[in-house]
Amino acid sequence: MEHAFKVDLRGMIDLLSNHLYSDPSVFIRELLQNGVDAITARRQRGDSLFEPSLTARVHHVDGALPTLEFADNGVGLTEAEVHEFLATIGRSSKRLDEARDSFLGQFGIGLLSCFMVSGEIEVLTQSASGGAPVRWLAQADGTYTLETLPSGAVGTPGTTVRLRAREDTDFYFEYDELREALANYGRILPYPIHVTDGEQYDHVNAERLAWLDFADGDASKREEVLAYARTALNMEALDAVPLRTEDGSVRGVAFVLPYSTQSGSRQWHQVYLKRMLLGHDARNLLPDWAFFVRCLLNVDGLHPTASRESFYEDDALTGARASLDAQLRAYIEGLAQQDPARLEALIALHHLPIKALASENDEFFRLLAHAFEFETSTGRMKLGAYVAREPVIRMVTNLDQFRQIAQVASAYGHSVINAVYTYDVPLLRRYAALFGRALEEVDAQSYALALEDVSAAGLEGFVARANAALEAFGCVVSVKRFEPADLPALLIVTEEQRQRDDLDAAREVADELFTDLLDEYEGAYEEVRVTRLHLNLNHALVQDLLHVQDAAVFGRLVQMLYVQAHLLGHHPMRGQELALLGDGLSDMMRWGLRAAQMNILN
């Protein structure tokens, strides 16, 4: 035996409210959609003498909840069509029409959205085919009544939907809120939309659409489009890029944002379906890397989901997305060839998306690689300028290592790139591969090994005394000669030792339980871990230190050179280094005062 499904209309309304639609105000969009489709259907019947019109009228009566009348002068419905299309969930008259692509609605569930704000829906309709007008009154429990009205009771062909607000939804029936919603969804619809409450009146979509003309190839509209971005979007766009695709029939404009963005960030867009606002999220239409633009797009040939807030993934959407990707790439390539100053401004603001794009496409990378800017040990520099002066691309992938290297690399005629930022390493590796350049990853230890050794003859005692001064800090001293000569000491901290230092710092503030965990973690490291302090014999202070005989003064001076090297190398300081800094400064000031007093006595 076959059985029919039963539909719980209240459950359906809950699904619409909490899962299908993102905002109860979409009932305005659904009313507009039905009205636009009705007018389109009437025109397709050959009736071109009437003036299309959509009117929303709010009624406020003292002591009663507000009501809304939404009227269109479209094709209307006969009694049979009301039974078939208004009372059958999922059935849409548009789907049976040969010209269904001209219509916005396809699912036959839009009118149900009105139950999100009203306990009942009343429809008065007069069919353009003739016959008696009809009144349909539906309740949220799934029941409805239908009555035939006297001829002329409705007047001209069309449909009026009446809604009475619930106590918790009367906000949506306020005049200003209604006007804003109508303008939001219907701003670029081709039929005039009127709203009134008897005292106030607005024509909400009476504006020129320069951005659609711009998308169609009218370059003279560029300044007008940029002015629209200033007034309507509150954005001083860097540029406007016309967009047009055959797949999906997409037309619109991409505004280049005047502020920097983060990789993967979502942008606010306006996407229209046949001039009805679909939503503000076009993530499945625009390429992922294009997060530096904000778009206005009208789509005529893509298929919306049931909620009409995004598009189905199909061949048309794939083709449209690929075309938009190609056009945005072409825009950037055009800047590289014709307007390098504008490209430089674009990269300065949006280096992450541009680098992301270049990292995926060799042709695009060849075009833009030399314009990318990197932080180096000799200052910020474009890659083109860097490779012009450096036979080898040297990069550091650790910020702490870069800070150590930066002090001495330039003295050896090297400029080292700080490649710790997003996309830096893959871009440099791609550059080396595509352009046949040597690429070397360096670290502080490799530079320390290159420092000039000093003969140990006569320095054994000096080094032993210095090591004794720093024994408590796990630091070993060596004497070198290196440039720059005004750098008295260079502290080299390996990555392993840095992690050990981090553990020690954590242990200083940890409780007993956490200290045990740190001890277990520390066990993974080797027992012998030292920091190396290279004293620069080219520096006058180090030369003077060779002749200091007072053990206390010698030890304190070595310790202060150690602390100074910590600070110059931007190394994190543990509690014992901070304490040493304070004690050392106190000793220096005390010795200074003592010397001053002796001078006075003498």
XYZ file of C-alpha atoms in Angstrom:
602
model
C 0.000 0.000 0.000
C 1.296 3.472 -0.878
C 1.061 6.344 1.563
C 1.561 10.086 1.100
C 3.965 12.150 3.144
C 2.455 14.525 5.664
C 3.898 18.010 5.916
C 3.984 19.889 9.218
C 3.730 23.495 8.045
C 4.818 24.875 11.409
C 7.904 22.703 11.173
C 8.509 23.976 7.645
C 8.285 27.567 8.857
C 10.806 26.806 11.613
C 13.156 25.379 8.991
C 12.757 28.509 6.898
C 13.351 30.807 9.872
C 16.318 29.050 11.419
C 18.014 27.181 8.584
C 17.075 28.246 5.046
C 16.953 32.029 5.351
C 19.606 34.052 7.150
C 17.313 36.947 8.142
C 13.514 37.275 8.569
C 13.644 40.444 6.437
C 14.030 38.190 3.386
C 10.222 38.087 3.238
C 10.568 41.490 1.567
C 12.815 39.950 -1.061
C 10.323 37.135 -1.651
C 7.448 39.608 -2.088
C 9.545 41.600 -4.538
C 10.520 38.431 -6.387
C 6.899 37.340 -6.789
C 5.898 40.798 -7.974
C 8.748 41.081 -10.487
C 8.008 37.613 -11.867
C 4.311 38.458 -12.185
C 5.085 41.649 -14.126
C 7.574 39.776 -16.333
C 4.938 37.105 -17.053
C 2.357 39.742 -17.995
C 4.789 41.378 -20.398
C 5.602 38.028 -21.969
C 1.880 37.574 -22.678
C 2.177 40.563 -24.989
C 0.633 43.155 -22.675
C 3.050 46.054 -23.048
C 0.674 48.974 -22.531
C 0.549 48.883 -18.726
C 3.093 50.720 -16.544
C 4.804 48.180 -14.231
C 4.575 49.061 -10.564
C 5.396 47.533 -7.170
C 3.948 49.267 -4.091
C 4.376 48.580 -0.383
C 1.884 50.345 1.882
C 2.040 50.249 5.689
C -1.135 50.799 7.725
C -0.924 51.898 11.339
C -4.100 51.925 13.450
C -4.006 53.078 17.074
C -3.973 50.135 19.432
C -3.442 47.565 16.681
C -0.422 45.922 15.186
C 0.677 47.363 11.811
C -0.271 45.705 8.534
C 1.521 45.659 5.196
C -0.006 45.570 1.733
C 2.343 44.640 -1.073
C 0.823 45.099 -4.524
C 1.982 44.407 -8.055
C 0.171 44.902 -11.358
C 1.486 41.700 -12.881
C -0.238 38.733 -14.469
C -2.284 37.712 -11.405
C -3.735 34.263 -10.697
C -6.967 32.458 -11.509
C -8.819 30.395 -8.905
C -7.315 27.167 -10.277
C -3.818 28.641 -10.236
C -4.237 29.718 -6.609
C -5.067 26.115 -5.662
C -2.158 24.775 -7.696
C 0.604 27.220 -6.839
C -0.171 28.990 -3.564
C -1.443 25.926 -1.711
C 1.158 23.412 -2.929
C 4.508 23.708 -1.203
C 7.393 23.342 -3.637
C 5.310 23.972 -6.752
C 6.310 27.052 -8.764
C 4.441 28.284 -11.826
C 7.726 29.587 -13.239
C 9.184 26.113 -13.543
C 6.484 25.168 -16.044
C 7.102 28.148 -18.258
C 9.311 27.756 -21.332
C 10.895 31.122 -20.536
C 11.579 30.258 -16.866
C 15.086 31.747 -17.082
C 13.408 35.155 -17.207
C 12.052 34.653 -13.698
C 13.639 34.994 -10.282
C 11.591 32.388 -8.406
C 11.972 28.682 -9.039
C 11.100 26.866 -5.837
C 7.526 27.728 -4.883
C 8.352 28.261 -1.202
C 9.009 32.003 -1.165
C 5.586 33.051 0.072
C 6.020 30.822 3.134
C 8.722 33.216 4.342
C 5.934 35.668 5.199
C 4.916 33.342 8.037
C 8.178 34.324 9.732
C 6.685 37.766 10.462
C 2.919 37.237 10.248
C 0.437 34.699 11.583
C -1.561 34.716 8.356
C -1.173 35.593 4.689
C -3.984 37.160 2.700
C -3.739 37.297 -1.106
C -6.132 39.246 -3.346
C -5.528 38.569 -7.015
C -7.059 39.333 -10.406
C -5.777 37.318 -13.377
C -4.892 39.107 -16.612
C -6.617 36.144 -18.336
C -9.948 37.316 -17.001
C -12.338 35.616 -14.640
C -13.401 36.550 -11.151
C -10.939 37.924 -8.607
C -9.930 35.601 -5.765
C -9.208 36.011 -2.059
C -6.875 33.416 -0.453
C -6.353 33.452 3.313
C -3.722 31.081 4.752
C -2.929 30.288 8.372
C 0.408 29.160 9.830
C -1.149 25.821 10.831
C -1.487 24.853 7.158
C -5.180 25.653 6.626
C -6.511 28.144 4.125
C -9.774 29.473 2.747
C -10.497 30.541 -0.811
C -13.383 32.671 -1.989
C -14.398 34.169 -5.291
C -15.025 37.911 -5.151
C -17.469 39.947 -7.205
C -16.182 41.118 -10.564
C -14.284 44.385 -10.207
C -13.614 43.916 -6.498
C -9.839 43.938 -7.133
C -9.781 46.128 -10.227
C -6.929 45.845 -12.711
C -4.866 42.653 -13.068
C -2.359 42.071 -10.328
C -1.885 40.726 -6.828
C -1.945 42.241 -3.353
C -0.450 40.409 -0.366
C -1.593 41.523 3.095
C 0.338 40.734 6.260
C -0.393 41.633 9.879
C 2.669 41.870 12.098
C 3.083 39.738 15.182
C 4.070 41.416 18.435
C 7.625 40.142 18.054
C 7.968 41.195 14.390
C 6.357 44.649 14.218
C 9.874 46.099 13.853
C 9.943 44.924 10.237
C 6.754 46.897 9.512
C 8.167 50.246 10.595
C 8.327 52.641 7.658
C 12.060 53.334 7.766
C 12.927 49.653 8.215
C 10.629 48.674 5.336
C 12.003 51.366 3.040
C 15.583 50.273 3.789
C 14.787 46.604 3.140
C 13.031 47.402 -0.154
C 15.963 49.559 -1.267
C 18.461 46.923 -0.166
C 16.888 44.103 -2.163
C 15.391 46.031 -5.055
C 17.803 48.923 -5.624
C 18.579 47.956 -9.240
C 15.333 46.202 -10.231
C 13.991 47.449 -13.577
C 10.476 48.132 -12.257
C 9.678 51.116 -9.966
C 9.223 50.285 -6.282
C 7.132 52.630 -4.148
C 6.682 52.665 -0.383
C 4.255 54.756 1.674
C 2.491 54.862 5.015
C -0.025 57.512 4.003
C 2.136 60.352 5.286
C 5.557 59.473 3.886
C 6.464 58.312 0.406
C 9.614 57.126 -1.363
C 10.572 55.758 -4.764
C 13.345 53.494 -3.517
C 15.061 52.394 -6.731
C 15.218 55.590 -8.773
C 18.973 55.608 -9.443
C 21.257 55.334 -12.439
C 23.305 52.164 -12.821
C 26.609 53.499 -14.077
C 28.472 50.406 -12.882
C 26.473 48.153 -15.222
C 27.267 50.459 -18.141
C 30.910 50.376 -17.053
C 30.816 46.571 -17.053
C 29.415 46.656 -20.587
C 32.494 48.524 -21.786
C 31.653 52.200 -21.300
C 35.013 53.406 -19.927
C 33.670 56.967 -19.658
C 31.673 55.823 -16.611
C 34.822 55.082 -14.578
C 34.820 58.304 -12.535
C 31.082 58.035 -11.953
C 31.565 54.468 -10.725
C 34.349 55.546 -8.354
C 32.098 58.355 -7.102
C 29.372 55.749 -6.460
C 31.856 53.798 -4.318
C 32.498 56.953 -2.276
C 28.859 57.837 -1.700
C 27.111 54.456 -1.579
C 29.863 52.230 -0.204
C 31.799 54.833 1.816
C 35.027 53.715 0.164
C 37.743 55.678 -1.640
C 38.597 52.809 -4.002
C 42.083 52.695 -5.508
C 40.647 51.553 -8.814
C 37.599 50.071 -10.523
C 37.860 46.961 -12.705
C 35.002 46.125 -15.114
C 33.915 42.474 -15.040
C 31.840 40.589 -17.597
C 31.474 36.869 -18.315
C 29.610 34.845 -20.914
C 29.233 31.873 -18.586
C 26.556 32.789 -16.107
C 26.018 36.209 -17.729
C 27.834 38.107 -14.981
C 28.286 41.879 -15.197
C 29.764 44.147 -12.603
C 32.738 45.969 -11.163
C 35.514 45.116 -8.712
C 36.679 47.963 -6.474
C 40.286 47.722 -5.309
C 40.226 48.268 -1.554
C 42.172 51.275 -0.211
C 43.371 49.373 2.869
C 45.404 46.218 3.381
C 43.716 42.855 3.833
C 44.675 39.511 5.302
C 45.021 36.290 3.355
C 41.746 34.371 3.403
C 39.680 37.254 4.764
C 36.096 37.469 3.559
C 34.959 40.621 1.841
C 31.518 42.163 1.757
C 30.089 42.159 -1.770
C 26.753 42.964 -3.394
C 25.611 40.140 -5.650
C 22.349 40.483 -7.568
C 20.378 37.808 -9.387
C 18.497 39.331 -12.321
C 18.854 42.660 -10.491
C 17.476 41.334 -7.195
C 19.950 41.348 -4.306
C 21.057 37.777 -3.682
C 23.387 38.470 -0.768
C 26.716 39.861 0.374
C 28.836 36.738 0.141
C 30.328 35.761 -3.224
C 32.969 33.344 -1.968
C 31.963 30.622 -4.440
C 31.913 33.055 -7.360
C 35.144 35.035 -6.981
C 38.595 33.386 -6.877
C 39.957 32.754 -3.383
C 42.965 35.023 -3.868
C 40.869 38.082 -4.785
C 40.279 39.258 -1.218
C 41.663 42.716 -2.023
C 38.565 43.720 -4.016
C 34.935 44.432 -3.198
C 32.484 43.685 -5.970
C 29.127 44.770 -7.308
C 27.861 41.970 -9.553
C 24.628 41.234 -11.382
C 24.087 37.653 -12.500
C 21.524 36.555 -15.069
C 22.594 33.014 -15.952
C 23.569 31.238 -12.720
C 21.255 29.089 -10.632
C 20.509 30.084 -7.041
C 20.042 27.693 -4.148
C 16.635 27.383 -2.514
C 17.433 30.207 -0.087
C 18.539 32.394 -3.039
C 21.575 33.476 -1.018
C 24.266 31.618 -3.020
C 24.715 29.675 -6.256
C 24.721 26.018 -7.179
C 28.093 24.533 -8.041
C 27.609 23.630 -11.703
C 29.376 24.111 -15.041
C 28.031 27.645 -15.440
C 29.386 28.710 -12.051
C 32.750 27.051 -12.740
C 33.020 28.889 -16.055
C 32.017 32.241 -14.538
C 34.519 31.863 -11.708
C 37.324 31.001 -14.143
C 36.482 34.022 -16.295
C 36.465 36.406 -13.321
C 39.787 34.924 -12.192
C 41.283 35.562 -15.642
C 39.995 39.144 -15.784
C 41.411 40.071 -12.379
C 44.747 38.510 -13.340
C 44.691 40.462 -16.603
C 44.087 43.673 -14.672
C 47.217 43.138 -12.550
C 49.254 42.097 -15.604
C 48.111 45.253 -17.369
C 49.342 47.383 -14.479
C 52.720 45.671 -14.614
C 53.083 46.505 -18.303
C 51.446 49.928 -18.489
C 51.216 51.525 -15.044
C 54.026 50.342 -12.730
C 53.399 53.166 -10.252
C 49.829 51.997 -9.695
C 51.057 48.398 -9.449
C 53.559 49.441 -6.789
C 50.772 51.094 -4.771
C 48.641 47.979 -5.184
C 51.392 45.622 -4.016
C 52.260 47.907 -1.097
C 48.704 47.562 0.227
C 47.824 44.060 -0.920
C 51.114 42.204 -1.043
C 49.685 39.013 0.486
C 47.003 38.261 -2.147
C 49.324 39.317 -4.951
C 52.093 37.073 -3.600
C 49.597 34.242 -3.163
C 48.614 34.547 -6.807
C 52.225 34.727 -7.967
C 53.182 31.667 -5.936
C 50.656 29.613 -7.927
C 51.360 30.835 -11.445
C 54.817 30.933 -13.090
C 53.830 33.387 -15.814
C 52.318 35.765 -13.290
C 55.338 35.344 -11.041
C 57.803 36.247 -13.816
C 55.811 39.396 -14.448
C 55.706 40.619 -10.837
C 58.601 39.011 -8.983
C 61.018 41.931 -9.297
C 58.439 44.321 -7.840
C 58.031 42.379 -4.593
C 59.648 44.029 -1.583
C 61.525 42.193 1.159
C 63.076 43.133 4.487
C 66.854 42.699 4.336
C 69.813 43.306 6.630
C 70.486 46.466 4.575
C 66.919 47.787 4.663
C 63.719 47.142 2.701
C 64.479 46.376 -0.919
C 62.650 45.273 -4.060
C 63.710 41.855 -5.246
C 64.823 43.292 -8.596
C 67.248 45.664 -6.864
C 68.443 42.922 -4.526
C 69.371 40.415 -7.247
C 71.054 43.202 -9.228
C 73.614 43.674 -6.422
C 73.748 40.211 -4.829
C 75.159 37.234 -6.797
C 73.659 34.853 -4.215
C 70.200 35.120 -2.650
C 70.772 34.668 1.073
C 67.755 34.170 3.280
C 67.056 33.517 6.945
C 63.841 31.778 7.964
C 63.986 32.601 11.675
C 63.488 36.125 12.996
C 65.868 35.715 15.927
C 68.545 34.368 13.606
C 68.014 37.330 11.275
C 68.502 39.783 14.133
C 71.838 38.177 14.981
C 73.022 38.006 11.375
C 71.946 41.554 10.530
C 74.647 42.944 12.828
C 77.576 41.472 10.882
C 76.330 40.433 7.419
C 76.651 43.884 5.860
C 80.265 44.125 7.078
C 81.032 41.168 4.839
C 79.318 42.745 1.866
C 76.233 40.589 2.240
C 72.600 41.557 2.289
C 70.447 38.853 3.888
C 66.690 38.578 3.344
C 64.467 38.146 6.379
C 62.226 35.432 4.898
C 59.971 34.868 7.894
C 56.785 36.328 6.414
C 53.993 34.552 4.557
C 54.967 33.380 1.045
C 58.568 34.698 1.334
C 60.305 31.310 1.275
C 58.272 29.730 -1.572
C 58.612 32.925 -3.626
C 62.391 33.049 -3.201
C 62.718 29.371 -4.029
C 60.526 29.811 -7.096
C 62.622 32.801 -8.176
C 65.861 30.837 -7.839
C 64.404 27.980 -9.892
C 62.853 30.101 -12.650
C 65.721 32.567 -13.047
C 68.627 30.217 -12.314
C 69.962 32.075 -9.278
C 71.856 30.563 -6.337
C 69.829 30.464 -3.133
C 71.426 29.921 0.278
C 69.698 29.563 3.613
C 72.022 30.931 6.286
C 72.021 31.123 10.065
C 73.949 32.903 12.782
C 76.310 29.975 13.360
C 77.443 29.947 9.752
C 78.393 33.622 10.069
C 80.108 33.014 13.398
C 82.325 30.399 11.771
C 83.354 32.994 9.197
C 84.599 35.441 11.801
C 88.371 35.951 11.787
C 90.105 33.933 14.458
C 92.668 35.624 16.725
C 95.787 33.751 17.773
C 95.311 32.341 21.253
C 98.910 33.095 22.177
C 98.906 35.464 25.104
C 95.066 35.425 25.352
C 94.572 32.162 27.229
C 94.412 33.884 30.586
C 92.099 36.600 29.282
C 89.656 34.037 27.825
C 89.770 31.951 30.997
C 88.929 34.967 33.176
C 86.083 35.967 30.802
C 84.661 32.428 30.843
C 84.739 32.454 34.624
C 82.734 35.706 34.642
C 80.001 34.149 32.468
C 80.070 30.573 33.750
C 76.832 31.050 35.693
C 75.074 32.098 32.493
C 76.131 29.094 30.418
C 78.103 31.284 28.022
C 81.505 30.548 26.438
C 83.753 33.415 25.324
C 85.992 33.612 22.244
C 88.063 36.477 20.844
C 87.593 37.350 17.144
C 88.169 40.178 14.753
C 85.165 41.274 12.702
C 83.310 44.201 11.257
C 81.694 46.504 12.043
C 84.472 47.628 14.335
C 82.026 49.602 16.516
C 80.289 46.354 17.550
C 82.153 45.223 20.716
C 80.591 41.772 21.021
C 78.388 39.374 19.116
C 76.190 36.876 20.943
C 75.300 33.729 18.993
C 72.368 31.744 20.353
C 71.465 28.467 18.627
C 67.839 27.552 18.138
C 68.261 24.701 20.602
C 69.659 27.036 23.216
C 66.858 29.531 22.583
C 64.284 26.837 23.262
C 66.199 25.944 26.425
C 66.100 29.590 27.479
C 62.351 29.675 26.862
C 61.969 26.639 29.110
C 64.023 28.315 31.832
C 61.881 31.453 31.572
C 58.707 29.395 31.836
C 60.094 27.527 34.818
C 60.654 30.787 36.679
C 56.899 31.462 36.792
C 55.541 27.892 36.726
C 53.916 25.999 39.575
C 55.191 22.607 40.758
C 53.041 20.512 38.400
C 53.962 22.526 35.350
C 57.638 22.519 36.370
C 57.610 18.705 36.278
C 56.192 18.806 32.761
C 58.887 21.258 31.677
C 61.563 18.991 33.148
C 60.291 16.071 31.075
C 60.232 18.201 27.954
C 63.724 19.499 28.622
C 65.017 15.962 28.739
C 64.726 15.820 24.951
C 67.692 18.212 24.630
C 71.369 17.391 24.863
C 73.174 18.147 28.087
C 75.808 20.418 26.538
C 74.167 23.601 25.327
C 76.067 26.857 25.409
C 75.680 30.395 24.205
C 78.767 31.905 22.566
C 79.930 35.473 23.092
C 82.449 36.617 20.481
C 84.429 39.635 21.675
C 85.596 41.893 18.859
C 89.292 42.717 19.161
C 88.782 45.494 16.603
C 86.822 47.422 19.231
C 88.768 49.804 21.526
C 86.853 48.755 24.646
C 87.813 45.096 24.179
C 91.439 46.110 23.615
C 91.362 48.108 26.877
C 89.801 45.148 28.651
C 92.928 43.106 27.946
C 94.805 45.296 30.438
C 92.288 45.374 33.298
C 93.761 43.595 36.299
C 91.087 44.192 38.947
C 89.118 40.925 39.005
C 85.810 42.509 40.101
C 85.964 45.265 37.483
C 87.049 42.827 34.754
C 84.281 40.366 35.553
C 81.603 43.064 35.665
C 82.737 44.584 32.356
C 82.611 41.201 30.624
C 79.148 40.609 32.062
C 77.949 44.001 30.833
C 79.280 43.257 27.348
C 77.268 40.037 27.529
C 74.093 41.955 28.484
C 74.757 44.593 25.815
C 75.134 41.851 23.190
C 71.793 40.430 24.379
C 70.119 43.786 23.802
C 71.780 44.512 20.446
C 70.849 41.054 19.175
C 67.215 41.400 20.367
C 67.586 38.215 22.390
C 64.997 37.559 25.099
C 66.438 38.014 28.577
C 65.843 35.640 31.454
C 65.481 36.793 35.019
C 69.196 36.335 35.710
C 70.182 38.552 32.749
C 67.726 41.230 33.880
C 69.141 41.070 37.396
C 72.660 41.296 35.966
C 71.681 44.393 34.001
C 70.440 46.115 37.147
C 73.408 45.111 39.268
C 75.899 46.050 36.561
C 74.403 49.505 36.068
C 74.502 50.077 39.831
C 78.171 49.100 39.965
C 79.014 51.341 36.997
C 77.279 54.323 38.603
C 78.950 53.656 41.966
C 82.382 53.427 40.311
C 81.674 56.607 38.412
C 80.743 58.462 41.589
C 83.835 57.131 43.372
C 86.081 58.284 40.507
C 84.420 61.707 40.549
C 84.991 62.053 44.299
C 88.646 61.087 43.936
C 89.084 63.718 41.248
C 87.566 66.305 43.586
C 89.889 65.285 46.419
C 92.878 65.434 44.114
